[in-house]
Tab-separated table of C-alpha atoms in Angstrom:
chain	number	residue	atom	x	y	z
L	1	MET	CA	25.107	9.006	4.050
L	2	THR	CA	24.426	12.522	2.767
L	3	VAL	CA	22.339	12.670	-0.404
L	4	THR	CA	23.838	15.099	-2.914
L	5	THR	CA	22.772	13.705	-6.301
L	6	THR	CA	19.790	11.940	-7.846
L	7	GLU	CA	21.883	8.776	-8.011
L	8	SER	CA	22.664	8.823	-4.287
L	9	ALA	CA	18.976	9.548	-3.578
L	10	TYR	CA	18.014	6.529	-5.685
L	11	TRP	CA	20.355	4.186	-3.830
L	12	LYS	CA	19.179	5.515	-0.486
L	13	GLY	CA	15.662	4.615	-1.600
L	14	VAL	CA	16.803	1.121	-2.526
L	15	ARG	CA	18.326	0.643	0.938
L	16	ASP	CA	15.245	2.003	2.705
L	17	GLY	CA	12.878	-0.124	0.638
L	18	ALA	CA	14.874	-3.369	0.820
L	19	PRO	CA	13.640	-4.493	4.279
L	20	PHE	CA	10.080	-4.647	2.946
L	21	ILE	CA	11.121	-7.671	0.873
L	22	LEU	CA	10.761	-9.698	4.090
L	23	VAL	CA	7.008	-9.097	4.107
L	24	VAL	CA	6.321	-8.536	0.406
L	25	ALA	CA	7.745	-11.939	-0.589
L	26	PRO	CA	5.452	-14.088	1.585
L	27	PHE	CA	2.537	-11.722	0.865
L	28	ALA	CA	2.990	-12.231	-2.896
L	29	LEU	CA	3.561	-15.957	-2.423
L	30	LEU	CA	0.313	-16.223	-0.515
L	31	PHE	CA	-1.536	-14.283	-3.206
L	32	GLY	CA	-0.270	-16.664	-5.875
L	33	VAL	CA	-1.458	-19.660	-3.868
L	34	VAL	CA	-4.871	-18.164	-3.106
L	35	ALA	CA	-5.346	-17.054	-6.723
L	36	THR	CA	-4.824	-20.563	-8.066
L	37	GLU	CA	-7.143	-21.951	-5.409
L	38	THR	CA	-9.766	-19.480	-6.632
L	39	GLY	CA	-9.450	-20.872	-10.157
L	40	LEU	CA	-6.952	-18.565	-11.871
L	41	ASN	CA	-4.112	-20.106	-13.849
L	42	VAL	CA	-0.486	-19.008	-13.572
L	43	TRP	CA	-0.665	-16.452	-16.376
L	44	GLU	CA	-3.926	-14.969	-15.096
L	45	THR	CA	-2.433	-14.697	-11.621
L	46	LEU	CA	0.686	-12.956	-12.926
L	47	ALA	CA	-1.411	-10.623	-15.096
L	48	PHE	CA	-3.499	-9.733	-12.037
L	49	SER	CA	-0.374	-8.675	-10.151
L	50	VAL	CA	1.231	-6.858	-13.096
L	51	VAL	CA	-1.880	-4.882	-14.028
L	52	VAL	CA	-3.068	-3.993	-10.526
L	53	ILE	CA	-0.049	-4.062	-8.139
L	54	ALA	CA	-2.313	-3.671	-5.120
L	55	GLY	CA	-2.115	-6.577	-2.703
L	56	ALA	CA	-4.982	-5.580	-0.413
L	57	ALA	CA	-7.332	-4.918	-3.334
L	58	GLN	CA	-6.261	-8.163	-5.011
L	59	PHE	CA	-6.984	-10.225	-1.899
L	60	THR	CA	-10.311	-8.455	-1.491
L	61	ALA	CA	-11.298	-9.270	-5.052
L	62	LEU	CA	-10.238	-12.915	-4.701
L	63	GLN	CA	-12.182	-13.415	-1.495
L	64	LEU	CA	-15.310	-11.914	-2.997
L	65	MET	CA	-14.877	-14.086	-6.101
L	66	GLN	CA	-14.683	-17.144	-3.853
L	67	GLU	CA	-17.946	-16.055	-2.226
L	68	ASN	CA	-19.560	-15.679	-5.682
L	69	ALA	CA	-20.228	-12.013	-5.051
L	70	PRO	CA	-21.724	-10.006	-7.934
L	71	THR	CA	-19.110	-8.551	-10.279
L	72	VAL	CA	-20.161	-5.005	-9.413
L	73	ILE	CA	-19.496	-5.719	-5.723
L	74	VAL	CA	-16.071	-7.183	-6.519
L	75	LEU	CA	-15.078	-4.148	-8.580
L	76	ALA	CA	-16.531	-1.600	-6.160
L	77	SER	CA	-14.894	-3.220	-3.138
L	78	ALA	CA	-11.465	-3.465	-4.798
L	79	LEU	CA	-11.760	0.153	-5.899
L	80	ALA	CA	-12.788	1.269	-2.413
L	81	VAL	CA	-9.825	-0.538	-0.840
L	82	ASN	CA	-7.522	1.165	-3.325
L	83	LEU	CA	-8.923	4.647	-2.752
L	84	ARG	CA	-6.120	5.189	-0.265
L	85	MET	CA	-3.851	5.530	-3.300
L	86	ALA	CA	-5.689	8.734	-4.201
L	87	MET	CA	-4.844	10.101	-0.766
L	88	TYR	CA	-1.246	8.974	-1.191
L	89	SER	CA	-1.090	10.801	-4.529
L	90	ALA	CA	-2.464	14.000	-3.041
L	91	SER	CA	0.122	13.789	-0.260
L	92	LEU	CA	2.982	13.283	-2.728
L	93	THR	CA	1.942	16.003	-5.179
L	94	PRO	CA	3.722	18.867	-3.337
L	95	HIS	CA	6.942	16.838	-3.529
L	96	LEU	CA	6.729	15.256	-6.984
L	97	GLY	CA	4.352	17.554	-8.853
L	98	ALA	CA	7.179	19.417	-10.617
L	99	THR	CA	8.693	16.291	-12.192
L	100	PRO	CA	8.010	15.248	-15.832
L	101	ILE	CA	4.589	13.744	-16.470
L	102	TRP	CA	6.013	10.418	-17.672
L	103	GLN	CA	7.805	10.025	-14.351
L	104	ARG	CA	4.627	10.829	-12.440
L	105	ALA	CA	2.685	8.333	-14.561
L	106	LEU	CA	5.249	5.602	-13.851
L	107	ALA	CA	5.267	6.552	-10.164
L	108	ALA	CA	1.483	6.174	-10.093
L	109	TYR	CA	1.714	2.712	-11.662
L	110	VAL	CA	4.278	1.398	-9.169
L	111	MET	CA	2.760	3.140	-6.153
L	112	VAL	CA	2.411	0.747	-3.247
L	113	ASP	CA	2.050	1.262	0.469
L	114	GLN	CA	5.732	0.570	1.029
L	115	SER	CA	6.987	3.116	-1.506
L	116	TYR	CA	4.665	5.760	-0.130
L	117	ALA	CA	5.593	5.103	3.498
L	118	CYS	CA	9.337	5.205	2.770
L	119	SER	CA	9.085	8.259	0.559
L	120	ILE	CA	6.879	10.522	2.642
L	121	LEU	CA	8.979	9.928	5.757
L	122	ALA	CA	12.199	10.580	3.815
L	123	TYR	CA	10.768	13.786	2.325
L	124	GLU	CA	9.855	15.084	5.758
L	125	ARG	CA	13.393	14.412	7.005
L	126	ASN	CA	15.078	15.848	3.902
L	127	GLN	CA	13.104	18.914	2.914
L	128	GLN	CA	16.110	20.320	1.041
L	129	TRP	CA	15.867	17.625	-1.643
L	130	THR	CA	14.954	18.729	-5.150
L	131	PRO	CA	11.930	17.189	-6.943
L	132	ALA	CA	14.338	15.134	-9.052
L	133	GLN	CA	16.047	13.734	-5.947
L	134	LYS	CA	12.692	12.965	-4.355
L	135	MET	CA	11.529	11.101	-7.449
L	136	ALA	CA	14.825	9.202	-7.598
L	137	PHE	CA	14.353	8.123	-3.983
L	138	TYR	CA	10.776	7.059	-4.737
L	139	PHE	CA	11.853	4.833	-7.636
L	140	GLY	CA	14.661	3.478	-5.504
L	141	ALA	CA	12.201	2.480	-2.788
L	142	VAL	CA	10.090	0.428	-5.215
L	143	THR	CA	13.050	-1.200	-6.983
L	144	PRO	CA	13.464	-4.018	-4.424
L	145	VAL	CA	9.710	-4.460	-3.958
L	146	ILE	CA	8.044	-4.664	-7.377
L	147	PRO	CA	10.223	-7.409	-8.969
L	148	VAL	CA	9.848	-9.521	-5.835
L	149	TRP	CA	6.073	-9.052	-5.966
L	150	TYR	CA	5.958	-10.303	-9.571
L	151	ALA	CA	8.357	-13.200	-9.029
L	152	MET	CA	6.841	-14.525	-5.809
L	153	THR	CA	3.339	-14.269	-7.276
L	154	VAL	CA	4.450	-16.685	-9.994
L	155	VAL	CA	6.129	-18.969	-7.449
L	156	GLY	CA	2.960	-19.061	-5.355
L	157	ALA	CA	0.823	-19.783	-8.410
L	158	LEU	CA	3.136	-22.637	-9.447
L	159	ILE	CA	3.161	-24.116	-5.958
L	160	GLY	CA	-0.590	-23.723	-5.593
L	161	SER	CA	-2.286	-26.231	-3.384
L	162	ALA	CA	1.037	-27.960	-2.630
L	163	MET	CA	1.795	-25.220	-0.088
L	164	PRO	CA	1.818	-26.753	3.423
L	165	ALA	CA	-1.229	-25.612	5.382
L	166	GLY	CA	0.820	-25.011	8.520
L	167	LEU	CA	3.153	-22.511	6.905
L	168	ALA	CA	0.797	-19.630	7.837
L	169	LEU	CA	2.034	-17.131	5.267
L	170	ASP	CA	-0.980	-14.943	5.954
L	171	PHE	CA	1.018	-13.366	8.793
L	172	ALA	CA	2.553	-11.100	6.134
L	173	VAL	CA	-0.652	-9.165	5.577
L	174	PRO	CA	-1.145	-7.668	9.071
L	175	ILE	CA	2.601	-7.267	9.660
L	176	THR	CA	3.008	-5.278	6.439
L	177	PHE	CA	0.273	-2.819	7.351
L	178	ILE	CA	1.354	-2.527	10.987
L	179	ALA	CA	4.899	-1.745	9.877
L	180	MET	CA	3.629	1.015	7.589
L	181	ILE	CA	0.915	2.495	9.778
L	182	ALA	CA	2.626	2.547	13.178
L	183	PRO	CA	5.294	5.159	12.276
L	184	ALA	CA	2.604	7.342	10.684
L	185	LEU	CA	0.516	7.644	13.868
L	186	ARG	CA	2.045	10.963	14.866
L	187	THR	CA	-1.010	13.030	15.825
L	188	VAL	CA	-4.178	12.637	17.863
L	189	ALA	CA	-6.187	12.673	14.638
L	190	HIS	CA	-4.133	9.785	13.204
L	191	ILE	CA	-4.605	7.702	16.343
L	192	ALA	CA	-8.327	8.491	16.507
L	193	ALA	CA	-8.788	7.454	12.883
L	194	ALA	CA	-6.930	4.179	13.453
L	195	LEU	CA	-8.882	3.310	16.594
L	196	ALA	CA	-12.214	4.202	15.004
L	197	SER	CA	-11.518	2.039	11.970
L	198	VAL	CA	-10.577	-0.933	14.174
L	199	ILE	CA	-13.708	-0.599	16.297
L	200	LEU	CA	-15.974	-0.161	13.277
L	201	ALA	CA	-14.379	-3.128	11.504
L	202	LEU	CA	-15.221	-5.328	14.486
L	203	LEU	CA	-18.744	-3.942	14.842
L	204	PHE	CA	-19.552	-4.413	11.155
L	205	ALA	CA	-17.798	-7.756	10.677
L	206	PHE	CA	-21.220	-9.341	10.041
L	207	VAL	CA	-21.817	-7.331	6.849
L	208	PRO	CA	-21.590	-9.658	3.821
L	209	PHE	CA	-18.888	-9.496	1.145
L	210	ASN	CA	-16.476	-7.813	3.600
L	211	LEU	CA	-18.246	-4.504	3.066
L	212	GLY	CA	-17.782	-3.853	6.780
L	213	LEU	CA	-14.148	-2.978	6.032
L	214	ILE	CA	-15.270	-0.265	3.638
L	215	ILE	CA	-17.613	1.121	6.294
L	216	ALA	CA	-14.746	1.047	8.795
L	217	GLY	CA	-12.385	2.814	6.410
L	218	ILE	CA	-14.845	5.588	5.640
L	219	GLY	CA	-15.754	5.945	9.303
L	220	GLY	CA	-12.109	6.110	10.330
L	221	MET	CA	-11.403	8.888	7.835
L	222	MET	CA	-14.436	10.836	9.041
L	223	VAL	CA	-13.368	10.529	12.672
L	224	GLY	CA	-9.803	11.530	11.869
L	225	ALA	CA	-10.933	14.561	9.880
L	226	GLN	CA	-13.326	15.636	12.627
L	227	VAL	CA	-10.674	15.302	15.340
L	228	GLU	CA	-8.206	17.295	13.255
L	229	LEU	CA	-10.826	20.013	12.725
L	230	TRP	CA	-11.610	20.044	16.447
L	231	MET	CA	-7.923	20.291	17.336
L	232	SER	CA	-7.346	23.154	14.888
L	233	ARG	CA	-10.249	25.123	16.395
L	234	ARG	CA	-8.775	24.725	19.874
L	235	MET	CA	-5.417	26.115	18.822
L	236	PRO	CA	-4.915	29.782	19.761
L	237	ALA	CA	-5.197	32.213	16.865
């Protein structure tokens, strides 16, 4: 379908974002269950999801809370995990920077990995879109995801420890990130960064409070940046 208006761009975003419900729903359900097991009540669990909307950071914080990590470590680790949002924002600025500030503020609030992945790929394929159409697509992509995240968080919190142990809902976490990362590995630098982060995560798995993941993330970005710099220097002038 050819996008000609902001409305058609919005509905294209809804269609592109809808498949992520299949992984967001069990991911949110699992978070609700884990949150109640950590000691949060239903309202605290829902507030966590509404205020933060960052599944990876939320799981990181919960795990550290279960390990009785110092509050400063919990906050720093959750912030470090969410630093990727700053990179997402920088990547989206050339596309959405001309839109009204209230739209950009709302876009920042609802920014999740799924909305970014859908949007940046769509923008690359449809460079003729106006900023308004791009923003409409962005909001369309999050429309199926955010309400499901809220609702299934509550369902998971209500179910709590009654969830069957063999259901293995934690499959949603790696599948979600694989589905988002795999299409983005388009250059040698991207692949190098991904491989470096995997290797470093395994090497530093012994570091307490899951800080090895932060080391792996930083190391992966450094490797990716260095490979990209090396590749650019090899290109003929």
